[in-house]
C-alpha positions as CSV (number, residue, x, y, z in Angstrom):
1,M,-2.3,71.5,36.3
2,P,-5.9,69.9,36.0
3,K,-6.4,67.8,32.8
4,A,-8.6,69.6,30.0
5,E,-12.1,68.5,29.6
6,K,-13.2,65.9,27.0
7,G,-14.2,67.3,23.9
8,S,-12.7,70.9,24.5
9,A,-10.2,72.6,22.1
10,K,-7.5,71.5,24.7
11,D,-8.2,67.8,24.6
12,I,-8.5,67.7,20.9
13,A,-5.0,69.5,20.6
14,N,-3.5,66.9,23.1
15,K,-5.1,64.0,21.3
16,M,-3.6,65.1,17.8
17,K,0.0,65.7,19.4
18,A,-0.3,62.4,21.0
19,K,-0.7,60.6,17.5
20,G,1.7,58.1,16.2
21,L,4.8,57.3,18.1
22,Q,6.7,59.5,20.5
23,K,10.0,59.7,21.5
24,L,11.2,56.3,23.3
25,K,13.0,58.2,26.4
26,F,10.1,60.0,27.4
27,F,8.0,56.5,27.7
28,C,7.5,55.0,31.1
29,Q,7.0,51.4,31.1
30,M,5.8,50.6,34.8
31,C,3.0,53.1,34.3
32,N,2.6,52.6,30.2
33,K,2.4,56.4,29.7
34,Q,4.0,58.0,27.0
35,C,5.1,61.8,27.7
36,R,5.5,64.3,25.0
37,D,8.6,66.4,26.0
38,E,11.2,66.3,28.6
39,N,9.5,68.7,30.8
40,G,6.4,66.5,30.8
41,F,8.5,63.3,31.6
42,K,10.1,64.7,34.8
43,C,6.3,66.0,36.2
44,H,5.7,62.3,35.7
45,L,8.6,60.9,37.9
46,T,7.6,62.9,40.5
47,S,3.9,62.0,40.5
48,D,2.6,59.6,43.1
49,S,1.3,57.1,41.0
50,H,4.7,56.8,39.4
51,L,6.5,56.2,43.2
52,R,3.8,53.6,44.0
53,N,4.7,51.4,40.9
54,M,8.3,52.2,41.5
55,K,7.9,50.7,45.0
56,S,6.1,47.7,44.0
57,F,8.7,47.2,41.1
58,C,11.6,47.2,43.8
59,S,9.6,44.7,45.8
60,N,9.6,41.9,42.7
61,A,12.5,43.3,40.3
62,T,13.5,40.3,38.6
63,G,9.9,38.7,38.3
64,M,8.8,42.0,36.6
65,L,11.6,41.9,34.2
66,D,11.3,38.5,33.2
67,Q,7.5,39.3,32.6
68,F,8.3,42.2,30.3
69,S,11.2,40.1,28.7
70,A,8.8,37.1,28.1
71,E,6.4,39.5,26.5
72,F,8.8,41.4,24.0
73,K,10.1,37.8,23.0
74,K,6.8,36.4,22.2
75,T,5.6,39.6,20.3
76,Y,8.8,39.6,18.3
77,L,8.7,35.8,17.4
78,D,5.0,36.0,16.6
79,T,5.8,39.1,14.3
80,L,8.5,37.0,12.3
81,Y,6.4,33.9,12.3
82,R,3.3,35.3,10.8
83,R,4.6,37.7,8.4
84,H,7.8,36.2,7.5
85,R,7.3,32.4,8.1
86,T,10.9,30.6,7.6
87,K,12.2,33.3,5.7
88,K,15.6,34.9,6.0
89,M,15.1,38.6,7.5
90,S,16.8,41.5,8.9
91,A,16.5,41.4,12.4
92,N,16.2,45.5,12.7
93,N,13.6,45.2,9.9
94,V,11.2,42.7,11.9
95,Y,12.1,45.0,15.3
96,Q,10.6,48.1,13.2
97,E,7.3,46.2,12.3
98,V,7.3,45.3,16.1
99,I,7.2,48.8,17.4
100,Q,4.7,49.7,15.0
101,D,2.1,48.9,17.5
102,K,2.0,51.8,20.1
103,E,1.0,49.4,23.0
104,H,4.2,47.1,22.6
105,V,6.6,46.5,25.3
106,H,9.8,48.4,24.8
107,M,13.1,46.9,25.1
108,N,14.1,49.3,27.5
109,A,11.8,47.6,30.0
110,T,13.4,44.1,29.4
111,K,17.0,42.4,30.5
112,W,18.4,42.8,26.9
113,A,20.3,46.2,26.6
114,T,20.4,46.1,22.7
115,L,18.7,44.2,19.8
116,T,22.1,42.4,19.4
117,D,21.9,40.9,23.0
118,F,18.3,40.0,22.3
119,V,19.2,38.3,18.7
120,Q,22.2,36.0,20.1
121,Y,19.6,35.2,22.9
122,L,17.2,33.7,20.3
123,G,20.2,32.0,18.7
124,K,21.4,30.2,21.9
125,M,17.9,29.4,22.7
126,G,17.3,27.4,19.4
127,K,14.4,29.5,18.5
128,C,15.8,31.2,15.5
129,V,18.9,30.5,13.0
130,V,21.2,33.8,13.5
131,E,23.8,34.9,11.0
132,E,25.8,37.9,11.0
133,T,26.6,39.9,7.9
134,E,27.8,43.2,6.8
135,R,24.3,44.4,6.8
136,G,23.6,43.3,10.1
137,W,22.2,40.7,12.1
138,Y,19.7,38.3,9.8
139,V,17.3,35.9,11.4
140,T,15.3,32.8,10.3
141,F,12.6,31.3,12.3
142,I,12.9,27.5,13.1
143,E,9.9,25.4,12.2
144,R,8.7,23.2,14.9
145,D,5.0,22.3,14.5
146,P,4.5,18.8,13.7
147,E,1.9,18.8,11.3
148,I,3.9,21.0,9.1
149,L,6.9,19.3,9.4
150,A,5.1,16.0,8.7
151,Q,3.6,17.8,5.6
152,Q,7.1,18.9,4.5
153,E,8.5,15.3,4.9
154,N,5.7,14.0,2.5
155,Y,6.3,16.5,0.0
156,K,10.0,15.5,-0.2
157,R,9.1,11.9,0.0
158,R,6.5,12.6,-2.9
159,V,9.3,14.3,-4.9
160,E,11.7,11.5,-4.6
161,A,9.4,9.1,-5.7
162,E,8.7,11.2,-8.9
163,K,12.4,11.4,-9.6
164,R,12.7,7.5,-9.0
165,E,10.0,7.0,-11.2
166,E,11.4,9.1,-14.2
167,R,14.5,7.2,-13.7
168,K,12.7,4.3,-14.3
169,V,10.9,5.4,-17.2
170,A,14.2,6.8,-18.7
171,K,16.0,3.3,-18.2
172,R,13.2,1.3,-19.8
173,M,13.2,3.5,-22.7
174,E,16.8,3.0,-23.2
175,M,16.5,-0.6,-23.1
176,Q,13.8,-0.5,-25.9
177,R,15.7,1.8,-27.9
178,I,18.8,-1.0,-27.6
179,E,16.4,-3.9,-28.3
180,A,15.3,-2.0,-31.3
181,A,18.8,-1.1,-32.5
182,K,19.5,-5.0,-32.2
183,L,16.5,-5.9,-34.3
184,M,17.2,-3.5,-37.0
185,D,20.9,-4.9,-37.3
186,R,19.7,-8.4,-37.6
187,A,17.2,-7.1,-40.4
188,G,20.0,-5.6,-42.0
189,V,19.0,-1.8,-41.5
190,G,21.7,-0.1,-39.3
191,V,21.0,2.8,-37.2
192,N,24.3,3.9,-37.6
193,V,24.9,4.2,-41.2
194,E,28.3,5.2,-42.7
195,A,28.7,7.5,-45.9
196,S,30.7,6.1,-48.7
197,N,32.3,7.5,-51.7
198,L,30.8,7.9,-55.0
199,D,33.1,6.0,-57.5
200,R,32.6,7.6,-61.2
201,T,34.3,7.2,-64.4
202,S,34.5,9.6,-67.4
203,D,32.0,7.4,-69.4
204,D,29.3,7.4,-66.8
205,A,26.1,9.4,-67.7
206,P,25.8,12.9,-66.2
207,I,23.3,12.8,-62.8
208,A,19.7,14.5,-63.2
209,L,17.7,15.5,-60.4
210,K,13.7,16.3,-60.6
211,L,12.5,18.3,-57.8
212,G,8.8,18.5,-56.8
213,G,8.0,14.8,-58.3
214,G,5.1,12.8,-57.3
215,N,4.8,9.5,-55.9
216,G,5.3,6.5,-57.6
217,A,1.4,5.5,-57.8
218,E,0.9,8.8,-59.6
219,K,3.6,8.5,-62.1
220,A,2.1,5.0,-62.9
221,K,-1.2,6.4,-64.0
222,K,0.2,9.2,-65.8
223,K,2.3,6.8,-67.8
224,K,-0.6,4.6,-68.6
225,K,-2.2,7.4,-70.5
226,A,-2.1,6.7,-74.3
227,S,0.1,8.5,-76.3
228,V,-1.1,10.8,-79.3
229,F,1.6,9.8,-81.6
230,G,1.1,6.0,-81.3
231,N,0.8,3.2,-78.9
232,D,3.6,2.9,-76.2
233,G,2.4,0.1,-74.2
234,D,5.4,-1.8,-74.0
235,D,7.5,1.1,-72.1
236,D,4.6,1.3,-69.7
237,E,4.9,-2.1,-68.8
238,D,8.4,-1.9,-68.6
239,S,8.3,1.2,-66.1
240,E,5.9,-0.3,-64.1
241,R,7.8,-3.5,-63.8
242,E,10.9,-1.5,-62.7
243,E,8.8,0.6,-60.1
244,E,7.3,-2.5,-58.7
245,R,11.0,-4.3,-58.3
246,L,12.0,-0.8,-56.6
247,L,9.7,-1.1,-54.0
248,A,10.0,-4.6,-53.0
249,E,13.7,-4.1,-52.6
250,M,13.1,-1.3,-50.2
251,N,10.4,-3.1,-48.3
252,K,12.7,-6.1,-47.6
253,P,14.4,-5.0,-44.6
254,I,11.0,-4.0,-43.1
255,Q,9.6,-7.4,-43.7
256,K,12.9,-9.0,-42.1
257,A,12.5,-7.0,-39.1
258,E,9.0,-8.1,-38.8
259,A,9.8,-12.0,-39.6
260,I,12.2,-11.5,-36.6
261,M,10.1,-10.1,-34.3
262,K,7.0,-12.7,-34.9
263,E,9.8,-15.5,-34.6
264,L,11.2,-14.0,-31.2
265,E,7.3,-13.7,-29.8
266,T,6.4,-17.2,-31.1
267,N,9.8,-18.5,-29.1
268,R,8.3,-16.9,-26.0
269,K,5.3,-18.5,-26.3
270,R,6.5,-21.9,-26.8
271,K,8.8,-21.9,-23.9
272,R,5.4,-20.7,-21.5
273,N,3.0,-23.0,-23.3
274,P,4.1,-26.3,-25.2
275,T,2.5,-26.8,-28.6
276,E,0.0,-29.6,-29.3
277,E,2.8,-31.7,-31.0
278,Q,5.2,-31.5,-28.0
279,Q,2.3,-32.8,-25.7
280,R,1.6,-35.5,-28.3
281,G,4.9,-36.3,-28.5
282,I,5.3,-36.5,-24.6
283,H,1.9,-38.9,-24.4
284,L,3.0,-41.3,-27.0
285,H,6.8,-41.5,-25.3
286,S,4.8,-42.1,-21.9
287,N,3.4,-45.6,-23.7
288,D,6.6,-47.3,-23.4
289,N,7.2,-50.0,-21.0
290,N,10.4,-48.6,-19.4
291,N,8.9,-45.2,-18.6
292,D,5.5,-46.5,-17.0
293,S,7.0,-47.4,-14.0
294,R,8.9,-44.0,-13.6
295,K,5.7,-42.2,-14.4
296,K,3.9,-44.1,-11.7
297,E,6.3,-43.1,-9.1
298,K,5.9,-39.6,-10.1
299,N,2.2,-39.7,-9.9
300,S,2.7,-41.5,-6.4
301,N,4.9,-38.8,-4.9
302,T,2.7,-35.8,-6.8
303,S,-0.5,-37.5,-5.2
304,K,1.0,-37.8,-1.7
305,S,2.3,-34.1,-1.6
306,N,-1.0,-32.9,-3.0
307,S,-2.8,-35.0,-0.4
308,K,-0.7,-33.1,2.1
309,N,-1.5,-29.8,1.0
310,D,-5.3,-30.8,0.8
311,S,-5.3,-32.0,4.2
312,D,-3.7,-28.8,5.6
313,G,-6.0,-26.6,3.4
314,L,-3.6,-23.8,3.6
315,E,-2.7,-21.8,0.3
316,D,0.8,-20.5,-0.5
317,I,0.0,-16.7,-0.7
318,R,2.9,-14.2,-1.1
319,K,2.6,-10.6,-1.7
320,K,5.0,-7.7,-1.8
321,H,3.4,-5.9,1.5
322,W,4.0,-8.0,4.4
323,I,3.5,-5.3,7.1
324,R,0.5,-5.9,9.6
325,K,-0.8,-4.3,12.8
326,D,0.3,-5.5,16.2
327,I,3.6,-7.0,15.1
328,L,7.3,-6.5,16.6
329,T,9.7,-5.1,13.9
330,R,13.2,-3.6,13.8
331,I,14.2,-0.4,11.9
332,I,17.5,-1.0,9.8
333,S,17.9,2.2,7.8
334,K,20.2,4.5,9.0
335,K,18.3,7.5,7.2
336,V,15.2,7.3,9.6
337,K,15.4,10.3,11.7
338,K,19.3,10.7,10.9
339,G,19.8,7.2,12.4
340,Q,18.5,8.1,16.0
341,Y,16.4,5.0,15.8
342,Y,18.9,2.6,13.8
343,K,18.4,-1.3,15.1
344,R,15.7,-0.3,17.3
345,K,12.5,-2.3,18.1
346,C,9.4,-0.8,17.5
347,I,5.3,-1.7,17.3
348,V,3.4,-1.3,14.2
349,N,0.0,0.5,15.2
350,K,-1.5,1.4,11.7
351,V,-0.8,0.9,8.2
352,Y,-1.3,3.0,5.5
353,D,-1.5,2.2,1.9
354,K,0.0,-1.3,2.7
355,Y,3.5,0.0,2.5
356,I,3.5,2.9,5.1
357,A,3.4,1.9,8.9
358,K,2.8,4.0,11.8
359,V,5.1,2.8,14.6
360,E,5.8,3.5,18.0
361,I,9.3,3.1,19.4
362,L,10.1,0.8,22.5
363,D,12.7,1.5,25.4
364,S,16.2,0.7,24.4
365,G,16.5,-1.3,27.7
366,P,14.7,-2.3,30.9
367,G,15.7,0.7,32.9
368,A,15.7,3.2,29.9
369,D,13.1,5.6,29.2
370,D,13.8,6.8,25.7
371,G,11.2,5.5,23.7
372,G,7.4,6.4,22.8
373,D,8.2,8.4,19.6
374,I,5.4,7.6,17.0
375,F,5.9,8.5,13.4
376,E,5.5,7.1,10.1
377,I,7.9,4.8,8.3
378,D,8.2,3.0,5.0
379,Q,7.9,-1.1,4.8
380,D,11.5,-1.4,3.6
381,D,13.1,0.4,6.3
382,L,11.9,-2.5,8.6
383,E,12.6,-5.8,9.3
384,T,11.0,-8.6,11.1
385,V,11.8,-9.8,14.5
386,V,12.2,-13.4,15.6
387,P,11.5,-14.3,19.2
388,K,12.5,-17.2,21.3
389,V,11.2,-21.0,21.2
390,G,7.8,-21.2,22.5
391,K,6.5,-17.7,21.8
392,H,4.0,-16.8,19.3
393,V,4.4,-15.2,16.1
394,I,2.0,-14.1,13.0
395,I,3.0,-15.3,9.5
396,L,3.2,-12.8,7.1
397,N,3.9,-14.2,3.8
398,G,3.6,-18.0,2.4
399,R,1.4,-20.9,3.6
400,G,-0.8,-19.8,6.5
401,R,-0.7,-16.0,5.9
402,G,-2.3,-14.0,8.5
403,M,-2.6,-16.8,11.2
404,V,-0.9,-17.0,14.7
405,A,1.7,-19.8,15.5
406,E,3.9,-21.0,17.8
407,L,7.5,-21.3,17.5
408,M,8.8,-24.9,17.7
409,S,12.4,-25.1,16.9
410,V,15.2,-23.2,15.2
411,D,17.8,-23.9,12.0
412,E,20.4,-20.9,12.7
413,K,22.1,-22.3,9.6
414,K,19.7,-21.6,6.7
415,C,17.6,-19.1,9.1
416,R,14.6,-21.2,8.8
417,R,12.3,-22.1,11.7
418,T,9.4,-24.5,12.4
419,L,6.0,-23.3,13.3
420,Q,2.6,-24.8,14.5
421,L,-0.4,-23.1,14.0
422,L,-2.9,-22.4,17.1
423,D,-5.9,-23.0,15.1
424,S,-5.4,-25.9,13.5
425,D,-2.0,-27.6,15.2
426,V,-0.5,-27.8,11.7
427,I,2.9,-27.9,11.7
428,L,5.1,-25.6,9.0
429,K,8.6,-26.5,8.7
430,K,11.5,-24.7,6.9
431,V,9.7,-21.1,7.3
432,D,12.0,-18.2,6.4
433,Y,12.6,-15.7,8.8
434,N,11.0,-13.0,6.6
435,D,8.0,-14.7,6.3
436,F,6.9,-14.3,10.2
437,S,7.4,-12.0,13.1
438,K,6.5,-11.7,16.9
439,V,3.1,-10.7,18.0
440,V,2.6,-7.8,20.3
441,K,-0.5,-8.7,23.0
């Protein structure tokens, strides 16, 4: 039966009937044709185009089946990632979203007979986290994008840093509270005040409370006013003296606490900087004949040491950050990459914010090929690498910071070594292991 002409009533009716999804059992994946009923599907199976496509399918059945399976898997994973990211979703709901597209690859053309088989396949291949519940199968996409993983790691690191800072602030506040409590105890004003019993006898006068009274100064002004019936200046003077005495007694503990704090502050300053009287005493004591010889010896020793340092021209520069570019280090933390690179050597390629290093892992052995991974790591998770005698190192802290030197000798007991600078041939003795590391050429 010939097809209806375009634009005719028959053609429009056929298009209206073909709108939306039809029954899956009347769909031919090889010809990509959807039939409306069983009669139309039988007619399609006997058509020449369908028979030609089936002959080509028989010649390469596994290849075409793998192609359809790969297309279906890609469509399913893309839908899961774009719409739900890493949320836990029902596998059937995601499949319903996939088949909303009329041109999708049907599951009956893939190597999976059911959706359960396909979901189990995703779990075995590590594409998703699969979980079977009473309500059916649930899938969770596994994120493998390196940029997103780096963002998540930076976020976790920032949250941990904020928590550490909060703990430090809380600890500092607790220390301040304890010091303030000690000062209050010394001044006689205790933080923890114990209540005592009120002992009264039958001869005591009754207790009267006056609410809404003003300040002491206002009361004093009121009392200073002259009486209409006579002069009561003596009573006013007595009341003023009583109020001044009470105020002085109330201010005594506060004045004691302030005096103690001032005394502690002056003691700290005296320890740091000696006063003029102490300097005068030292100067007068140094005029004695017995101490002149000792002072000359000390001056000679200090002048010798100063002359040596001046001849070297090297300053003792020490800073908290020591990592540098192009040095060899070793990972000492098991928390880095879940302990995968524990005790492995790495090269520092770049330094961020003085404390973060971008490192490249070296091979574990001459014949091994397990290095090359590049990631960021904190300075606290690294240590220096000490080479053999005769190798070149770079000084990271102390005298000659940032200069290249040659390793001369080793003192294993004290963990110190002797270095010779390459530029000026100056010899540095008793250099700690943590103050230098091997240079990567």
